[in-house]
PDB file of C-alpha atoms in Angstrom:
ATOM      1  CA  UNK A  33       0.000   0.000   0.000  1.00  0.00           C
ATOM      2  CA  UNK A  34       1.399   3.257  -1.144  1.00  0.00           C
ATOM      3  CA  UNK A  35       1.310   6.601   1.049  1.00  0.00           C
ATOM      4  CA  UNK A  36       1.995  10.104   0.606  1.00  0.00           C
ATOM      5  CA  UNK A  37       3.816  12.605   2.491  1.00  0.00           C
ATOM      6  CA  UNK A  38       2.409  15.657   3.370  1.00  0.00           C
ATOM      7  CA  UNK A  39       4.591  18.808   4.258  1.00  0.00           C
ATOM      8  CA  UNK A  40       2.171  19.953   6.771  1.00  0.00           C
ATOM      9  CA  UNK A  41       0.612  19.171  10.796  1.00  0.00           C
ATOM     10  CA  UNK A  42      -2.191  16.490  11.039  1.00  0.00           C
ATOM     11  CA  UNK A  43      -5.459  17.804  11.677  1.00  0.00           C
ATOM     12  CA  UNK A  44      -5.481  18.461  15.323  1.00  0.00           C
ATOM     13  CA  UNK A  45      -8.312  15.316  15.545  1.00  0.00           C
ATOM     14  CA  UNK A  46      -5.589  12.844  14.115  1.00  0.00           C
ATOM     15  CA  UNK A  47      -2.747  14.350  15.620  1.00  0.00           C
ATOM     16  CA  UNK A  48      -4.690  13.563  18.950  1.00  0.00           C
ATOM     17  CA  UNK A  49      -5.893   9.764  17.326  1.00  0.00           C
ATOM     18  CA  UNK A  50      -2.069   9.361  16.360  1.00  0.00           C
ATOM     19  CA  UNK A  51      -0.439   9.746  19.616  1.00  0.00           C
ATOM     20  CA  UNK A  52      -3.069   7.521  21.543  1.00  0.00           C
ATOM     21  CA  UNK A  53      -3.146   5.092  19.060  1.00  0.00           C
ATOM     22  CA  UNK A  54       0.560   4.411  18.841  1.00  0.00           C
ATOM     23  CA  UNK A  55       1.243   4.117  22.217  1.00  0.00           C
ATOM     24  CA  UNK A  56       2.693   7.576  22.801  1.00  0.00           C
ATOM     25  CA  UNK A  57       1.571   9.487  25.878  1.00  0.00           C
ATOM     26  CA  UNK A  58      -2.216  11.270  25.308  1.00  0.00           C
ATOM     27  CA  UNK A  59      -2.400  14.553  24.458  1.00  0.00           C
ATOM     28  CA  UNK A  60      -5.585  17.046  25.234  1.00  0.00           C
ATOM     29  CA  UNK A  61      -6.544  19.399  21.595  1.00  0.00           C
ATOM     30  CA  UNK A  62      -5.689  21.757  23.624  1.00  0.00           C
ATOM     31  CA  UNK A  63      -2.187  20.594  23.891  1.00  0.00           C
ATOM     32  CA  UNK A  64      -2.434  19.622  20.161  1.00  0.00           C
ATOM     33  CA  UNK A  65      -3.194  22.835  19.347  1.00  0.00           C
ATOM     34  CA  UNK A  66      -0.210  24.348  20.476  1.00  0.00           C
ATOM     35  CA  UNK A  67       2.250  21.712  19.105  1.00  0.00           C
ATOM     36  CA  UNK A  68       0.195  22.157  15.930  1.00  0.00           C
ATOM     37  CA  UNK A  69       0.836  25.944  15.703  1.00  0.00           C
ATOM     38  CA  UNK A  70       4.302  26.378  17.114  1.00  0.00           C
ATOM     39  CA  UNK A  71       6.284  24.091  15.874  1.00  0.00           C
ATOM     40  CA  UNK A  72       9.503  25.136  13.155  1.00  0.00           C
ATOM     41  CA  UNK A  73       8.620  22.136  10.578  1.00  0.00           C
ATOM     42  CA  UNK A  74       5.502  19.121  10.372  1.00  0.00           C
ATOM     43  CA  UNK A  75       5.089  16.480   8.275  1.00  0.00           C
ATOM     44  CA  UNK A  76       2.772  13.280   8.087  1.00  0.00           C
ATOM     45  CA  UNK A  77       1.357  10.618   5.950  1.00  0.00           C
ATOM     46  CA  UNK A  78      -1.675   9.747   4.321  1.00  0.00           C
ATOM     47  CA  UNK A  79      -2.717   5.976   2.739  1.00  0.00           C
ATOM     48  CA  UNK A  80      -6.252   6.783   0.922  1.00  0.00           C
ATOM     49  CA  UNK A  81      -7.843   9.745   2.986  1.00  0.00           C
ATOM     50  CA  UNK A  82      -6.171   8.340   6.574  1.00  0.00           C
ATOM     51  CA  UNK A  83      -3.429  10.104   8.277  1.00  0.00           C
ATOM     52  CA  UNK A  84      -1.276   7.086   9.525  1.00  0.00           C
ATOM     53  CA  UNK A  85       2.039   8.617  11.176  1.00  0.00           C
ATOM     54  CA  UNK A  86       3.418  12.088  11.802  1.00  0.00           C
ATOM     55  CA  UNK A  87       6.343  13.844  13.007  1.00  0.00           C
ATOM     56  CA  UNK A  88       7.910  17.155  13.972  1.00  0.00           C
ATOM     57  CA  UNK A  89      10.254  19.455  14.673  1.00  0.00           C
ATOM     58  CA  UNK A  90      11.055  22.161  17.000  1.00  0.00           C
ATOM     59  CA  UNK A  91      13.699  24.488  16.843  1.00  0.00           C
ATOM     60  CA  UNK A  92      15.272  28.136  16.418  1.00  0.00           C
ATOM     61  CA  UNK A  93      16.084  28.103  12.982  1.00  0.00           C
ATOM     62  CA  UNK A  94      19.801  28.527  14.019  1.00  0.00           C
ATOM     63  CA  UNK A  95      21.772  25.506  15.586  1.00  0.00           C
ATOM     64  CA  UNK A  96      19.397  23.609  17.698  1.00  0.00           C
ATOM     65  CA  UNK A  97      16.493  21.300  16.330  1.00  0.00           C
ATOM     66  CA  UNK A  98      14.374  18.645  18.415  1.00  0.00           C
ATOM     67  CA  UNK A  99      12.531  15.716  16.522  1.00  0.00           C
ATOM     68  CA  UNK A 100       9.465  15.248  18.258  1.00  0.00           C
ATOM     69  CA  UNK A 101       5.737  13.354  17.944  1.00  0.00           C
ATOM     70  CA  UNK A 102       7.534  10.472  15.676  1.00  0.00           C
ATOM     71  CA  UNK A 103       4.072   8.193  15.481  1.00  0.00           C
ATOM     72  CA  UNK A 104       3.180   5.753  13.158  1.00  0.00           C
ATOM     73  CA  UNK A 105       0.156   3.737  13.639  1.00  0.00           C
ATOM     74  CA  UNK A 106       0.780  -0.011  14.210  1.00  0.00           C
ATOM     75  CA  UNK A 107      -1.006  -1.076  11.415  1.00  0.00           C
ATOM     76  CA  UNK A 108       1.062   0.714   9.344  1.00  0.00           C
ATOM     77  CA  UNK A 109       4.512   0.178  10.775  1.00  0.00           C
ATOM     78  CA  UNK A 110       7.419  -1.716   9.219  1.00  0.00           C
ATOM     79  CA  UNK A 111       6.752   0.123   6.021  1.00  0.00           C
ATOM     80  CA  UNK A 112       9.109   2.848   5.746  1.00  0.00           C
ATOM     81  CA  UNK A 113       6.530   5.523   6.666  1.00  0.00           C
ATOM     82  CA  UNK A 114       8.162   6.227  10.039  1.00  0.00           C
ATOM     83  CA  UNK A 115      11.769   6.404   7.922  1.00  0.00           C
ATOM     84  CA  UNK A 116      10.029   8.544   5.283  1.00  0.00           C
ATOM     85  CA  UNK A 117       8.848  10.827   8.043  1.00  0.00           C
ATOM     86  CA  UNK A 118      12.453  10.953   9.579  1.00  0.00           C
ATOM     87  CA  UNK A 119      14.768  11.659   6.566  1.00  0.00           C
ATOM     88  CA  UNK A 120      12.025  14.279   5.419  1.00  0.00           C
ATOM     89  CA  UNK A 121      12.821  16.248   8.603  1.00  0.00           C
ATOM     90  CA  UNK A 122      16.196  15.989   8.642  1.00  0.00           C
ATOM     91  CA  UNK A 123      16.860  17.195   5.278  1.00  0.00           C
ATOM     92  CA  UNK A 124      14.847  19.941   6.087  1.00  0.00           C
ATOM     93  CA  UNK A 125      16.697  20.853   8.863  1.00  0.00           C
ATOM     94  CA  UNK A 126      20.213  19.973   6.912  1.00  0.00           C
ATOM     95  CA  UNK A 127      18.684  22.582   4.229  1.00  0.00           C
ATOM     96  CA  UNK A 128      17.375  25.306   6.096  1.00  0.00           C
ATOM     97  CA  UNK A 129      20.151  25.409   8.900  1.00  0.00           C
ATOM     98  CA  UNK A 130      23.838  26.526   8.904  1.00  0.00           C
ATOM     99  CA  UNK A 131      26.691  24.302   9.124  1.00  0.00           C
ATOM    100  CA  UNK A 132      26.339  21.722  11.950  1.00  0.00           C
ATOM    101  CA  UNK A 133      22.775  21.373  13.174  1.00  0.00           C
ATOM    102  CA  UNK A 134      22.164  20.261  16.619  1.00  0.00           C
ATOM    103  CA  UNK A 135      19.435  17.939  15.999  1.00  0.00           C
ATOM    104  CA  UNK A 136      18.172  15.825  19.122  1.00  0.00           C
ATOM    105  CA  UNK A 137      15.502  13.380  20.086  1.00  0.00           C
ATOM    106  CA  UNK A 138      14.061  11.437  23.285  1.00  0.00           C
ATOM    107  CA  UNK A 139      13.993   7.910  21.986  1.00  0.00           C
ATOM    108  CA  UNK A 140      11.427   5.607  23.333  1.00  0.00           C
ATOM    109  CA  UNK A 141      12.359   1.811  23.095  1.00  0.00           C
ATOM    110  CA  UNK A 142      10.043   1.265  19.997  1.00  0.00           C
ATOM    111  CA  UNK A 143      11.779   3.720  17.640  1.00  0.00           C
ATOM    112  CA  UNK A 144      15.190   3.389  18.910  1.00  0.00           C
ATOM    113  CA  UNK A 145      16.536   0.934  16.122  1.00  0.00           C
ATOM    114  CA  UNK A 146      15.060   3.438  13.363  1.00  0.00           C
ATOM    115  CA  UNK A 147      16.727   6.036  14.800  1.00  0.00           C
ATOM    116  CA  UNK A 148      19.924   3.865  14.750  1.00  0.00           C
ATOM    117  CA  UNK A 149      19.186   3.358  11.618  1.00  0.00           C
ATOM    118  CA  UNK A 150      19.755   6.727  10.425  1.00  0.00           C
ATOM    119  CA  UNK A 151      22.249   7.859  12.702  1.00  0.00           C
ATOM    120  CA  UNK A 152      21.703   8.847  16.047  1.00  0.00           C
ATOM    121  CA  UNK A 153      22.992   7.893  18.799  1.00  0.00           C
ATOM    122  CA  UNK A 154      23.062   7.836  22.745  1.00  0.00           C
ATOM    123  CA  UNK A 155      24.557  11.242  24.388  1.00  0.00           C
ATOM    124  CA  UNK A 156      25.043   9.366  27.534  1.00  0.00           C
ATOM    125  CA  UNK A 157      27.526   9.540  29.252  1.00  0.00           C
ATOM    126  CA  UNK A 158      28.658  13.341  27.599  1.00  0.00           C
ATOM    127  CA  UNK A 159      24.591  13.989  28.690  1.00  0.00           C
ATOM    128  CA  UNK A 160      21.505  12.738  29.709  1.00  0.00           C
ATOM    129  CA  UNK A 161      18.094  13.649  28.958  1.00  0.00           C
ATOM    130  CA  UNK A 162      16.023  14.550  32.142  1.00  0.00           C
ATOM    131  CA  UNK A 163      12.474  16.064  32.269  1.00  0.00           C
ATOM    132  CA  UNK A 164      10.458  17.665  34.824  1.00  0.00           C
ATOM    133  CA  UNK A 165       7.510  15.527  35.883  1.00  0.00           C
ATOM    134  CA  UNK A 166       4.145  17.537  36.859  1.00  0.00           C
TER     135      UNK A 166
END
């Protein structure tokens, strides 16, 4: 089954549907609004009129560029959507930034050998993620 990438945010409704659905943490529209509007670069896939993965980037246009909202719905995984997604948004960044992009994710154990795949890797020990519960 063929999909198409679209250079754009999900409708906030699927953006919402996306994040439950693939196992990511839930997010309110309210929340989805914001991510929708504010981030520095979207893109997602469609297979017929369904909007099956997404991901997205947040950044200052400069040096320093965060992958975020990588979801692909299981259904649809093991495809190369996820990997379509991915190398979309970092040639975007590679384009639009100068030399030497910082560009940074939080892995979760699902997407980790994708992201291998690619490129990244761990920053541990040089630095470790941490996040500020509640």
């Amino acid at each position: 089954m063929s999909f198409r990438l679209v250079a754009e945010p999900p409708p906030i409704a699927d953006y919402v549907r996306l994040r439950t659905d693939s196992g990511l943490s839930p997010k309110t529209e309210a929340q989805a609004a914001g991510a929708v509007a504010n981030s520095w670069r979207w893109c997602h896939a469609v297979v017929g009129d369904e909007v099956v993965a997404m991901g997205r980037v947040l950044g200052d246009g400069g040096w320093y560029f965060h992958i975020a909202d990588m979801a692909t719905l299981p259904a649809h995984q093991g495809r190369g959507i996820g990997r379509a997604i991915l190398d979309w948004l970092v040639a975007e960044i590679r384009a639009a930034a100068p030399a030497n992009p910082y560009i940074t994710l939080m892995a979760d154990g699902p997407g980790r050998p994708l992201y291998r795949k690619v490129g990244f890797v761990e920053t541990a020990p040089r630095s470790l993620g941490m996040w500020l519960p509640g």
